[in-house]
Coordinates of C-alpha atoms in Angstrom, one line a residue:
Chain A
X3 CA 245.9 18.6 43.7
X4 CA 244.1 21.9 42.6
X5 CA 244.2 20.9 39.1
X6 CA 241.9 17.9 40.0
X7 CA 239.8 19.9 41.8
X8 CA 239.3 22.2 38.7
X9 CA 239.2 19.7 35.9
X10 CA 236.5 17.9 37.9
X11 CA 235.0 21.0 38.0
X12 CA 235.1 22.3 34.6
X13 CA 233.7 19.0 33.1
X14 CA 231.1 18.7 35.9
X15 CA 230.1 22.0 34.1
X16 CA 229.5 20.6 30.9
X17 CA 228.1 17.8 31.6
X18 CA 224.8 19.9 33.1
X19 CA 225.2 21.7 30.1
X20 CA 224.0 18.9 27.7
X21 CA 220.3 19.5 26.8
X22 CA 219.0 20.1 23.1
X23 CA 219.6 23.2 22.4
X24 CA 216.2 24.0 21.2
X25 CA 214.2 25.0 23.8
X26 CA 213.4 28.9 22.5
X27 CA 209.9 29.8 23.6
X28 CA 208.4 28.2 27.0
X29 CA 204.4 29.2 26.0
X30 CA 203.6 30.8 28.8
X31 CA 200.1 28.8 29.9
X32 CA 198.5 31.6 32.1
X33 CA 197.2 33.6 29.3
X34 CA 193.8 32.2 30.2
X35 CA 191.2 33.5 28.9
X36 CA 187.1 33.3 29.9
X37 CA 184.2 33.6 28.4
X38 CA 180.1 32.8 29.6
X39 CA 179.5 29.6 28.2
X40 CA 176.0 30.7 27.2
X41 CA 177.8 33.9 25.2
X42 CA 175.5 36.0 26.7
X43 CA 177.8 39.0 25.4
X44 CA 178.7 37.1 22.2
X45 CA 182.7 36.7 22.3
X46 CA 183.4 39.0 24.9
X47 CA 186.1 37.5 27.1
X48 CA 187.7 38.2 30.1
X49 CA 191.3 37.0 31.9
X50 CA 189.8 36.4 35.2
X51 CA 187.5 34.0 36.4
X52 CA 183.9 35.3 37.6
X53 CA 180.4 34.6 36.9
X54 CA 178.4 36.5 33.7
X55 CA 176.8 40.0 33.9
X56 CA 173.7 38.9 32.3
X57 CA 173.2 35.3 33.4
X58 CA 175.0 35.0 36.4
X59 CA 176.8 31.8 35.5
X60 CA 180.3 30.9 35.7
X61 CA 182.7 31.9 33.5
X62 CA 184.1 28.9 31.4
X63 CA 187.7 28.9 30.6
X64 CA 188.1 28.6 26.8
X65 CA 190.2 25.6 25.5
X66 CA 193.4 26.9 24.2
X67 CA 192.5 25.1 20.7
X68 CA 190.1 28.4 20.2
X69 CA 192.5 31.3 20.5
X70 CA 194.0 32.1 17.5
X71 CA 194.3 35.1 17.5
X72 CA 197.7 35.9 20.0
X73 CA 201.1 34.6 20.2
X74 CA 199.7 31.6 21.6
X75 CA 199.7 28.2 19.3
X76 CA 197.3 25.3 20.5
X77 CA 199.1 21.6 21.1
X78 CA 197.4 20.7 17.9
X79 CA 198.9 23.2 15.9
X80 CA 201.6 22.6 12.7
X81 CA 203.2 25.3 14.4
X82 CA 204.7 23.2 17.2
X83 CA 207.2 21.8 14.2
X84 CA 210.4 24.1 14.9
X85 CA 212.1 22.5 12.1
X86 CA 213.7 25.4 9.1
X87 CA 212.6 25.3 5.8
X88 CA 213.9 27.2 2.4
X89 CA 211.4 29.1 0.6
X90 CA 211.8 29.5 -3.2
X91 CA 212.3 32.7 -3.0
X92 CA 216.1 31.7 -1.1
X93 CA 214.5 32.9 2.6
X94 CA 214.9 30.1 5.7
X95 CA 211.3 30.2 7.9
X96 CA 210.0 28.3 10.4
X97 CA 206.3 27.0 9.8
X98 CA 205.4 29.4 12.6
X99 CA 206.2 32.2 10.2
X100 CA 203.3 31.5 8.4
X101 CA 200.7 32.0 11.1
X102 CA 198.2 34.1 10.6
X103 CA 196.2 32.7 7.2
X104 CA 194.8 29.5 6.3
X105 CA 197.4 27.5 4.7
X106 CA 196.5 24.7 1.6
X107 CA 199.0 22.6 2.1
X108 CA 200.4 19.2 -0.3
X109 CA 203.5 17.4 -0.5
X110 CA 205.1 16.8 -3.7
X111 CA 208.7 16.7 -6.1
X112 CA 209.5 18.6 -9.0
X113 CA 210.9 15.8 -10.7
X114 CA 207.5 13.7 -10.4
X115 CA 206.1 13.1 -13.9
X116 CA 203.1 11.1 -13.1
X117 CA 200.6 12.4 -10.1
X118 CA 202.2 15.3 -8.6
X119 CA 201.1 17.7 -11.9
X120 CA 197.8 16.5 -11.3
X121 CA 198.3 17.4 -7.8
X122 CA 199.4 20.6 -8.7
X123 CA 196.4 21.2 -11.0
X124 CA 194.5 20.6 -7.8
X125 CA 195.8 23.0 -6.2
X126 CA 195.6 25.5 -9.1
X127 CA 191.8 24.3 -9.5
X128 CA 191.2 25.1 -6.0
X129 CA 193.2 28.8 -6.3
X130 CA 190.6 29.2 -9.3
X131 CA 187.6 29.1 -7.4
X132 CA 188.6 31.6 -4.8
X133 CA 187.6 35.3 -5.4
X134 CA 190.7 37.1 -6.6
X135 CA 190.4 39.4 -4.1
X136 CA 190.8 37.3 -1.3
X137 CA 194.0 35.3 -2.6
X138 CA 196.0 37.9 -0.4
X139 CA 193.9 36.1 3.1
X140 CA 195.6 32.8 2.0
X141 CA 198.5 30.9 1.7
X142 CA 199.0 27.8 -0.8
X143 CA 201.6 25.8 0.4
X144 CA 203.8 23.0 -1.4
X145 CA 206.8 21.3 0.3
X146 CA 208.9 19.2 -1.4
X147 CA 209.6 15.5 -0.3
X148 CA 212.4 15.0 -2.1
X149 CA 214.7 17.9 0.0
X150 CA 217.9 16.6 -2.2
X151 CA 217.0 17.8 -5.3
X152 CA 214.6 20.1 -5.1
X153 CA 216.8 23.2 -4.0
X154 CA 215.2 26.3 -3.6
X155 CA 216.4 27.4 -6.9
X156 CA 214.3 24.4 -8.2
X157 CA 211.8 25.0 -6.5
X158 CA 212.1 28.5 -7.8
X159 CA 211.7 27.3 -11.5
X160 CA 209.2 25.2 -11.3
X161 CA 207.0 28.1 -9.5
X162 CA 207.8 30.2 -13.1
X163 CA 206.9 27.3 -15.4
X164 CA 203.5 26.3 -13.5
X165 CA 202.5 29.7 -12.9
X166 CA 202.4 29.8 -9.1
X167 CA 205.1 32.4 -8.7
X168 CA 202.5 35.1 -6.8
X169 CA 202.3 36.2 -3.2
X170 CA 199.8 33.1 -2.6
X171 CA 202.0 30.2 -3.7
X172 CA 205.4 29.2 -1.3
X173 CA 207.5 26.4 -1.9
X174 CA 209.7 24.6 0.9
X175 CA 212.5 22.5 0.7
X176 CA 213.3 21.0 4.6
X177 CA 216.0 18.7 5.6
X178 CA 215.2 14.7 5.5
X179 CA 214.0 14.4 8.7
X180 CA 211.9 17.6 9.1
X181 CA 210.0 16.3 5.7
X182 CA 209.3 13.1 7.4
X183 CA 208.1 14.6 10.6
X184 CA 206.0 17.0 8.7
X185 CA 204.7 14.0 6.6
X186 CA 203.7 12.4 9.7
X187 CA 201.9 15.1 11.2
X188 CA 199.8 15.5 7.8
X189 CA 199.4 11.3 7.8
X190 CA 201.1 11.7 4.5
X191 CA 202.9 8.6 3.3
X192 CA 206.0 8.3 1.1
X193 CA 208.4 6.2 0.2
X194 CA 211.9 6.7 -2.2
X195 CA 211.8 3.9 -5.2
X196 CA 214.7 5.1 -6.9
X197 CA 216.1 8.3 -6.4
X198 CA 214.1 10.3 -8.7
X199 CA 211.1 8.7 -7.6
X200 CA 208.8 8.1 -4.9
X201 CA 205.5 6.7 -4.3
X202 CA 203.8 8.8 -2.3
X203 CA 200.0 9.7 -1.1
X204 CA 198.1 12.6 -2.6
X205 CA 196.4 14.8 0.1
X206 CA 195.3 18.2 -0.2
X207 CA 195.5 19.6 3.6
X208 CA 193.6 22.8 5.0
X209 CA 194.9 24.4 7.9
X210 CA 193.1 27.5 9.8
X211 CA 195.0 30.7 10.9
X212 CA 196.5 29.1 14.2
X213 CA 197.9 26.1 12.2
X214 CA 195.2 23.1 13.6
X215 CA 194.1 20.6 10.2
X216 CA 190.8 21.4 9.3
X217 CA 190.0 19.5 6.6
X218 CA 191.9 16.9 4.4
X219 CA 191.3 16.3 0.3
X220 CA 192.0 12.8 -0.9
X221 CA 192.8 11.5 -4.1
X222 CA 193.4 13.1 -7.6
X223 CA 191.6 14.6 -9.6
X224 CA 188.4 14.5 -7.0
X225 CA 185.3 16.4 -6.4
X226 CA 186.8 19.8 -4.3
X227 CA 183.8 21.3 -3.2
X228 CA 184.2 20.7 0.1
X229 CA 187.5 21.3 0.4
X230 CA 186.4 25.2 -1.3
X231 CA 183.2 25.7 1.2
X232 CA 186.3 24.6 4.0
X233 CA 188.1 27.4 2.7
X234 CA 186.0 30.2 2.2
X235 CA 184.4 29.9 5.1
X236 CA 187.8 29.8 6.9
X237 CA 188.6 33.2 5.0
X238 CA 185.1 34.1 6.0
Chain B
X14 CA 251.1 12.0 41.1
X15 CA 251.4 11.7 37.9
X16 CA 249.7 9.0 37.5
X17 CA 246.7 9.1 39.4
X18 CA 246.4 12.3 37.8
X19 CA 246.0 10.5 34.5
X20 CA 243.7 8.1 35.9
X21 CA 241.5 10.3 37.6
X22 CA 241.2 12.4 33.9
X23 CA 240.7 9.1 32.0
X24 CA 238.0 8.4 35.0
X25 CA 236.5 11.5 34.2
X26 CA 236.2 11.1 30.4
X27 CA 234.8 7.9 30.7
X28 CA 232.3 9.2 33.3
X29 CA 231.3 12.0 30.7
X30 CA 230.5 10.3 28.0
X31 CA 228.4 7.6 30.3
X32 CA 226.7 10.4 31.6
X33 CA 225.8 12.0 28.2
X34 CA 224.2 9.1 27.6
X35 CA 225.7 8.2 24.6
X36 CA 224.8 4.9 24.8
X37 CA 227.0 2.0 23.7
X38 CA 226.9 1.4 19.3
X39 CA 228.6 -1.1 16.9
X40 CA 229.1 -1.1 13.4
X41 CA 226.8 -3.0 11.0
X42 CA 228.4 -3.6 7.6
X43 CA 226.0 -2.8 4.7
X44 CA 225.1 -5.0 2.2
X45 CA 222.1 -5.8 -0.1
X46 CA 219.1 -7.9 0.3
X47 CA 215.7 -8.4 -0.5
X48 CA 212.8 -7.1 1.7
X49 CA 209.7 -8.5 2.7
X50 CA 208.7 -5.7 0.2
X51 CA 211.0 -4.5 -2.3
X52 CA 211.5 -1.5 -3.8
X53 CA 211.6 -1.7 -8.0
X54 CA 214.4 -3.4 -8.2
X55 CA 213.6 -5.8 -4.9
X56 CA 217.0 -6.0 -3.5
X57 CA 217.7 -2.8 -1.5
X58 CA 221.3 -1.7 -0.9
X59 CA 222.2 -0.5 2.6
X60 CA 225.5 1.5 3.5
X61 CA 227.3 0.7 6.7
X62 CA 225.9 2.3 9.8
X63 CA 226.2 2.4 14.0
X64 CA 223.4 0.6 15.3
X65 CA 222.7 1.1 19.4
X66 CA 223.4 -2.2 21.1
X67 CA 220.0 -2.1 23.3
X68 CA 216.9 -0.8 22.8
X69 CA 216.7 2.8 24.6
X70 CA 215.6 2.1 28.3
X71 CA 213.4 3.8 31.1
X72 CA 216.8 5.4 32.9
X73 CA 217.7 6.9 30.0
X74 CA 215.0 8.5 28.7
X75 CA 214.1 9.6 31.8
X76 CA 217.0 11.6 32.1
X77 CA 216.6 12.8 28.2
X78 CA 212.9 14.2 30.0
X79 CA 214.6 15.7 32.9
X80 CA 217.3 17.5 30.6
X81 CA 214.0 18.6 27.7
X82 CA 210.5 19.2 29.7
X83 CA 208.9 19.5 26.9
X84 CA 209.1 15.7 26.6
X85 CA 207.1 15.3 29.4
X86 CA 204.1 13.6 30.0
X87 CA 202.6 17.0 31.3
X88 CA 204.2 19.0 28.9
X89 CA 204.0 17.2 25.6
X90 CA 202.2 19.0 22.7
X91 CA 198.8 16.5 21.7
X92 CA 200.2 16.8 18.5
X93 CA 203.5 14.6 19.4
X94 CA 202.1 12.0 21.5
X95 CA 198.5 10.8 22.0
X96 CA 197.0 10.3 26.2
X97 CA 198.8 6.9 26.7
X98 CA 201.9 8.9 26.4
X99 CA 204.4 7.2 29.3
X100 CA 201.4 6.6 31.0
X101 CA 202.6 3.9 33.5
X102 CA 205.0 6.4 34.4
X103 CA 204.0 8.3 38.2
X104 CA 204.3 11.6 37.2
X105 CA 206.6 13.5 34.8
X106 CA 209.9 12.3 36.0
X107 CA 209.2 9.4 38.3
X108 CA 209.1 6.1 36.8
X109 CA 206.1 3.8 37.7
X110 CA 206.7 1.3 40.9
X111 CA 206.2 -2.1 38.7
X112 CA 208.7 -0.7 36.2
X113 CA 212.0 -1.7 35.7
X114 CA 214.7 1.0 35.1
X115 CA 216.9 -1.2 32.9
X116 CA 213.7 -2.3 30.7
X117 CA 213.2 -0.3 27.1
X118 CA 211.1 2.6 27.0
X119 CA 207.9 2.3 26.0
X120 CA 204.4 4.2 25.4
X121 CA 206.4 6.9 23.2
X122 CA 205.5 8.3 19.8
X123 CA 207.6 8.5 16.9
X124 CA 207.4 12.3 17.6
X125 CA 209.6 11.6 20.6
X126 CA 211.7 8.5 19.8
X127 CA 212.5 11.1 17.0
X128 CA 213.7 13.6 19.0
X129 CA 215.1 11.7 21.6
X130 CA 218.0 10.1 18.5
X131 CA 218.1 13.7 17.7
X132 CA 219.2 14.8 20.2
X133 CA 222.2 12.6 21.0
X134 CA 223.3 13.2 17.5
X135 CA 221.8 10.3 16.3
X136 CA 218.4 9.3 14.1
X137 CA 215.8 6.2 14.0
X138 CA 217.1 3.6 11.7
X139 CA 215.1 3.5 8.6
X140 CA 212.8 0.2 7.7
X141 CA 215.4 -1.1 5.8
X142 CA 218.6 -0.2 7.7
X143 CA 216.1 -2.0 10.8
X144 CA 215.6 -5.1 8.8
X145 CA 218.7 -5.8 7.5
X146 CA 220.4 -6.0 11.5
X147 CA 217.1 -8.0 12.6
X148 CA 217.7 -10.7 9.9
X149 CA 220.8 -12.2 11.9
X150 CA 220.6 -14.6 14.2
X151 CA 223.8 -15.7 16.5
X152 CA 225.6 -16.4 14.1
X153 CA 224.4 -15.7 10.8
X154 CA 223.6 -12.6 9.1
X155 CA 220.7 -13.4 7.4
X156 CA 219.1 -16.2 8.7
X157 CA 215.8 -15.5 7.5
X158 CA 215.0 -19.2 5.8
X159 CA 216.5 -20.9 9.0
X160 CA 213.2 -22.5 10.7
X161 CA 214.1 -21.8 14.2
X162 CA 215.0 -18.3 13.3
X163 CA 211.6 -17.5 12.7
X164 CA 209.8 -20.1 15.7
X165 CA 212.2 -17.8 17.7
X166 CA 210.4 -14.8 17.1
X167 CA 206.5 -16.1 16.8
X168 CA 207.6 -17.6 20.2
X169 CA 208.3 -14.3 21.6
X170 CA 204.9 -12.8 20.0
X171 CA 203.1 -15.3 22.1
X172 CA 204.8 -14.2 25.2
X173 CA 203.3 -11.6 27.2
X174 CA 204.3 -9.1 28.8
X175 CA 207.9 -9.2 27.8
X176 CA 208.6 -4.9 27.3
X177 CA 209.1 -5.2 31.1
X178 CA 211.9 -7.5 30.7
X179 CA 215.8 -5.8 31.0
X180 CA 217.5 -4.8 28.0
X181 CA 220.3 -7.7 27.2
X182 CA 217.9 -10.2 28.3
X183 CA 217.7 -11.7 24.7
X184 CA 220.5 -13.2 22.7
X185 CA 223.3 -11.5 20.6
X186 CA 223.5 -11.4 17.3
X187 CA 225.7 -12.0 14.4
X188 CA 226.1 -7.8 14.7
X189 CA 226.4 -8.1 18.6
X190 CA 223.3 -6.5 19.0
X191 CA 220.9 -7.4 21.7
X192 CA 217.5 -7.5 21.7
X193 CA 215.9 -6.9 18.4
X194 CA 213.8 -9.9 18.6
X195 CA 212.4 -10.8 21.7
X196 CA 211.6 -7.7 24.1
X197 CA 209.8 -4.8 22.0
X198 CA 208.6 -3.5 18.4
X199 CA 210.8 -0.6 17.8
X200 CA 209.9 2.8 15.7
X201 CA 211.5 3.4 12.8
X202 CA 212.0 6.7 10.8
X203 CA 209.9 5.7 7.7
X204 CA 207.6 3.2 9.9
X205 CA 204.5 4.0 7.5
X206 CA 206.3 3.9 4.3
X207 CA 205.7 0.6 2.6
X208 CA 201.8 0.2 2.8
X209 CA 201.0 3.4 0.9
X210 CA 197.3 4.7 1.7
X211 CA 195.9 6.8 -0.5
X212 CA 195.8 6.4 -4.5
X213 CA 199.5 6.2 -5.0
X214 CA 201.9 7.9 -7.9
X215 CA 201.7 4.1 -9.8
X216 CA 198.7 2.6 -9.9
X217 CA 199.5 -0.7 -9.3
X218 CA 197.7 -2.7 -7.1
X219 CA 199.1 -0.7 -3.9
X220 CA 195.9 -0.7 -2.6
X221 CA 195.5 -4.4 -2.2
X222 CA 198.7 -3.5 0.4
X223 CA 196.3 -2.7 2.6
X224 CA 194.7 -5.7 3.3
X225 CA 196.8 -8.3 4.9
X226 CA 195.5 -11.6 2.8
X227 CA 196.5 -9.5 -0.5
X228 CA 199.2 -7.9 0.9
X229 CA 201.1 -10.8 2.0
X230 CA 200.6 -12.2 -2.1
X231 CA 203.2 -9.3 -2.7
X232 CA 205.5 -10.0 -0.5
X233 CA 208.5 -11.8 -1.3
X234 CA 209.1 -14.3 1.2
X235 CA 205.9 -16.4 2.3
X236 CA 207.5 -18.0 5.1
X237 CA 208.2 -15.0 6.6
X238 CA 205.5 -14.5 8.7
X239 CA 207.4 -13.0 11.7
X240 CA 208.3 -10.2 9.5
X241 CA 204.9 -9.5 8.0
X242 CA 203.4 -9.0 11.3
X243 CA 206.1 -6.0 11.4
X244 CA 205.2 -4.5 8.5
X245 CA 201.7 -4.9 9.2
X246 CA 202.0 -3.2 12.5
X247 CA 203.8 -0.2 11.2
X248 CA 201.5 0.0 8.8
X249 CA 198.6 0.3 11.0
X250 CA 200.9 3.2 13.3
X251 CA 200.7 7.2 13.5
X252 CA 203.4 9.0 14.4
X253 CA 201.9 10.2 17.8
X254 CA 200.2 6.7 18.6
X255 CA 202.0 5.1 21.9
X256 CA 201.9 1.6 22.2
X257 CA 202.7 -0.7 25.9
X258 CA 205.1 -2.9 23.6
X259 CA 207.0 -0.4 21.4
X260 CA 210.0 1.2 21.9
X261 CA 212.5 2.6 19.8
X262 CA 216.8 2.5 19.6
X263 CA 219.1 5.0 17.4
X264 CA 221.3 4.3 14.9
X265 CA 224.2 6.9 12.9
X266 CA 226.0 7.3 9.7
X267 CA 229.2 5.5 9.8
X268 CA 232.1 7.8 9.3
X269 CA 233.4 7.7 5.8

């Protein structure tokens, strides 16, 4: 009769124990933070609630979309994606990793012979027209779609033979359904034709420091100036 | 003693794996066939896979939120899910009055039907994987030029209100799976791939894909309006948009 008891116990234990295993960091959401929504004293913020030294109004909490600065990420941010990623250079990262500078982000395959060089020009084109100096403030991103072939040793390679092998340029290879979700969150659209193919959408996206889209580049080939202005003044 | 000992365990074991919420799958046999729109060579090929019987329902993925708060309504990231996010739901694990516990799940994003599958070990069936199962009627598996195949379905999309019908409430099919036509729309992992926005990698006419009158000149089966409203649908989706009417099931690799 014990043994019931503690077979009935043991698997009442494991059956409590079945939640996805991926719940690392609860934000902690008290980290408020004020600030006079006049800006009286410019950016000064406090962490209580109170009324301004200056014009005696009441302090506004500021939306958590604003704070980049902390540990915090905002629900907009790519940052929420806890998926792993291989860089080129053989490391695994998490997209939180790269907090802290405006990401240029674009999907593409290294086995792609029609748009993605273009794309990749892009990119480089964009890279040109930022003042070498401030190349260390910011982060061009490519991730691959095609997470089968393009290995990190690929990904390696083709870094070499297009000349994006600095600090500035990362490459990611993801599993299949961390592409897709990432895809998704950037409204990108692909599709396999045959498997050294895809069709696929070409958009050049800018993220700030705290991972929220800023701005999104369209089409090949096409007028960046926008896209530059975005980015220097993000870098600002 | 013996025996009731046995029983009791095989009690147990069957309890478990009720309560980890694996819920019930059968095998679909792959095969190839032709989409509404084809990849390059038209006919696609799909390898055999599990498919759920019944679309996810309101018990369990309310017990999927209990076990992973960050799946709730309150908790959800704006990023995942948009504000109709389970929204005739009371609060963040009470189910709304006028909603049935047996009915599928609806007013998630693909963010969560994603991570839902995920989570039981399973994924969202692709487009294709989706199509293929839905082409069967009772007792056919495609049955896709069969007239009252398709009134079947453009029946059901003049219906209303049918997401708060119980899973099992529409017939079987040749797969002995329930309810792919008839209750809810149902995410799938590559929902948005076919009409591809943007200028593409080929520059054949994907753009007229985006309008419906052009689009449907592509496809490949004219009669098959039923499906195009699918495609057209999915087409129109984001991954965090929630919708009254569309839920989501899992599907699995078979084991080789």
């Amino acid at each position: 009769m014990k043994n019931i008891k503690t077979i009935f116990s043991v698997l009442l234990l494991v059956m409590s124990l079945t939640a996805c295993k991926d719940d690392k960091s609860n934000n902690e959401d008290d980290l408020a933070v004020y600030q006079c929504p006049m800006k009286c004293e410019g950016e000064k913020t406090y962490t209580t609630l109170g009324s301004c030294p200056v014009c005696k109004m009441d302090l506004k909490r500021i939306e958590d979309s604003k704070i980049v600065s902390s540990s915090e990420i905002s629900d907009e941010s790519i940052f929420n994606l806890t998926t792993k990623w291989n860089t080129e250079e053989g490391k695994t990262i998490q997209l939180q990793d790269l907090k802290g500078k405006p990401l240029v982000m674009v999907m593409i395959y290294t086995t792609c012979k029609a748009a993605c060089p273009r794309l990749v020009a892009d990119m480089r084109n964009i890279e040109a027209k930022i003042p070498k100096d401030r190349l260390k403030d910011l982060q061009f991103v490519l991730v691959s779609i095609d997470p089968e072939t393009d290995t990190p040793e690929r990904l390696k390679a083709f870094a070499i033979e297009n000349l994006m092998d600095d600090e500035q340029w990362v490459f990611l290879q993801g599993t299949e359904t961390g592409v897709r979700e990432f895809a998704n969150v950037l409204a990108v659209k692909y599709k396999q034709i045959t498997p050294l193919d895809f069709s696929h959408s070409n958009i050049i996206s800018v993220f700030d420091s705290g991972g929220e889209l800023i701005h999104q580049q369209e089409g090949l080939g096409v007028d960046n100036k926008e896209t530059i202005s975005t980015i220097l003044e993000l870098i600002k | 003693m013996k025996t009731v000992l046995r029983l009791t365990i095989c009690f147990l074991i069957i309890c478990f794996t009720e309560v980890n919420c694996q819920s019930k799958m059968v095998s679909i046999k792959g095969g190839s066939y032709t989409p509404l729109y084809g990849r390059d060579s038209l006919q696609v090929t799909i390898e055999d896979f599990q498919m759920d019987v019944y679309p996810i329902t309101n018990l369990e993925y309310l017990e999927f939120v209990i076990k992973n708060p960050k799946w709730q309504r309150s908790q959800v990231k704006k990023i995942f899910a948009d504000g109709s996010y389970l929204r005739e739901w009371k609060s963040d694990i009470v189910i709304g009055d006028s909603i049935s516990l047996n009915a599928p799940i609806t007013n998630v994003s693909w963010f969560a039907a994603n991570a839902y599958c995920d989570c039981m070990g399973k994924r969202l069936p692709t487009i294709d994987e989706w199509e293929y199962a839905a082409m069967a009627n009772e007792t056919m598996p495609d049955a896709r030029t069969l007239e009252t195949y398709n009134e079947y379905i453009l029946s059901w999309y003049e219906k209303p209100k049918t997401f708060n019908n119980e899973i099992g409430s529409t017939f079987k099919n040749y797969w002995n799976v329930y309810d792919l036509h008839g209750l809810v729309w149902e995410w799938t992992s590559d929902f948005n791939s076919v009409l591809v926005s943007g200028e593409s990698r080929k520059d054949v006419d994907n753009d007229s894909n985006l309008f419906c009158g052009s689009g449907a000149i592509g496809a490949t089966d004219l009669m098959n309006y039923a499906a195009f409203m699918r495609y057209a649908i999915r087409g129109s989706l984001k991954a965090k948009f929630t919708m009254k009417n569309l839920g989501f099931r899992c599907v699995k690799n078979s084991i080789k």
